[in-house]
Amino acid sequence: MDKIFVTVSGGSAYVMEDTVPKGFDVEIIDFDNIEAGDSFPSEQAREYCKERNLYEAPRAPRR
């Protein structure tokens, strides 16, 4: 199944299932949740963001 990725930062995302084309799955990538400790919804979503430089993990504070 093909995927449509929706990226969100500082807001909310809602997917109306009846608007998604047949044969597609939707994954919401919420950067706020990821920064709070959640994982990417899938490895494919993580790779998608990495390849497109859409997300950079926060660095550990220097001491």
Coordinates of C-alpha atoms in Angstrom, one line a residue:
M1 CA 0.0 0.0 0.0
D2 CA 1.3 3.5 -0.8
K3 CA 1.5 6.1 1.9
I4 CA 0.7 9.8 2.2
F5 CA 2.8 11.5 4.9
V6 CA 1.3 14.5 6.7
T7 CA 3.8 16.5 8.8
V8 CA 2.7 18.6 11.7
S9 CA 4.5 21.0 14.0
G10 CA 2.7 23.3 16.4
G11 CA -0.8 22.3 15.5
S12 CA -3.3 19.6 14.9
A13 CA -3.9 17.3 11.9
Y14 CA -7.1 15.4 11.2
V15 CA -7.5 13.0 8.3
M16 CA -10.9 12.4 6.9
E17 CA -10.8 8.8 5.8
D18 CA -13.3 9.4 3.0
T19 CA -10.8 11.8 1.3
V20 CA -7.9 9.4 1.2
P21 CA -7.6 7.8 -2.3
K22 CA -8.1 4.0 -2.4
G23 CA -4.9 2.1 -2.1
F24 CA -3.3 4.7 0.1
D25 CA -2.6 4.9 3.8
V26 CA -2.0 8.1 5.7
E27 CA 0.6 8.6 8.4
I28 CA 0.7 11.7 10.5
I29 CA 4.2 12.7 11.6
D30 CA 3.8 15.0 14.6
F31 CA 7.2 16.7 15.3
D32 CA 6.0 18.1 18.6
N33 CA 5.2 14.6 19.9
I34 CA 8.5 13.2 18.6
E35 CA 10.4 16.0 20.4
A36 CA 8.4 15.1 23.6
G37 CA 9.7 11.5 23.3
D38 CA 7.3 9.7 21.0
S39 CA 8.7 7.6 18.1
F40 CA 8.0 8.2 14.5
P41 CA 4.9 6.3 13.4
S42 CA 7.0 4.0 11.2
E43 CA 10.5 3.5 10.0
Q44 CA 9.4 4.6 6.6
A45 CA 8.2 7.9 8.1
R46 CA 11.5 8.4 9.8
E47 CA 13.4 7.7 6.6
Y48 CA 11.1 10.0 4.6
C49 CA 11.9 12.9 7.0
K50 CA 15.6 12.1 7.1
E51 CA 16.0 12.0 3.3
R52 CA 14.2 15.4 3.0
N53 CA 15.9 17.1 6.0
L54 CA 12.5 17.7 7.5
Y55 CA 13.5 16.9 11.1
E56 CA 16.6 17.2 13.1
A57 CA 16.6 15.5 16.5
P58 CA 17.3 17.9 19.4
R59 CA 20.9 17.8 20.6
A60 CA 21.8 17.0 24.2
P61 CA 22.6 20.1 26.2
R62 CA 26.3 20.8 26.7
R63 CA 27.7 20.8 30.2

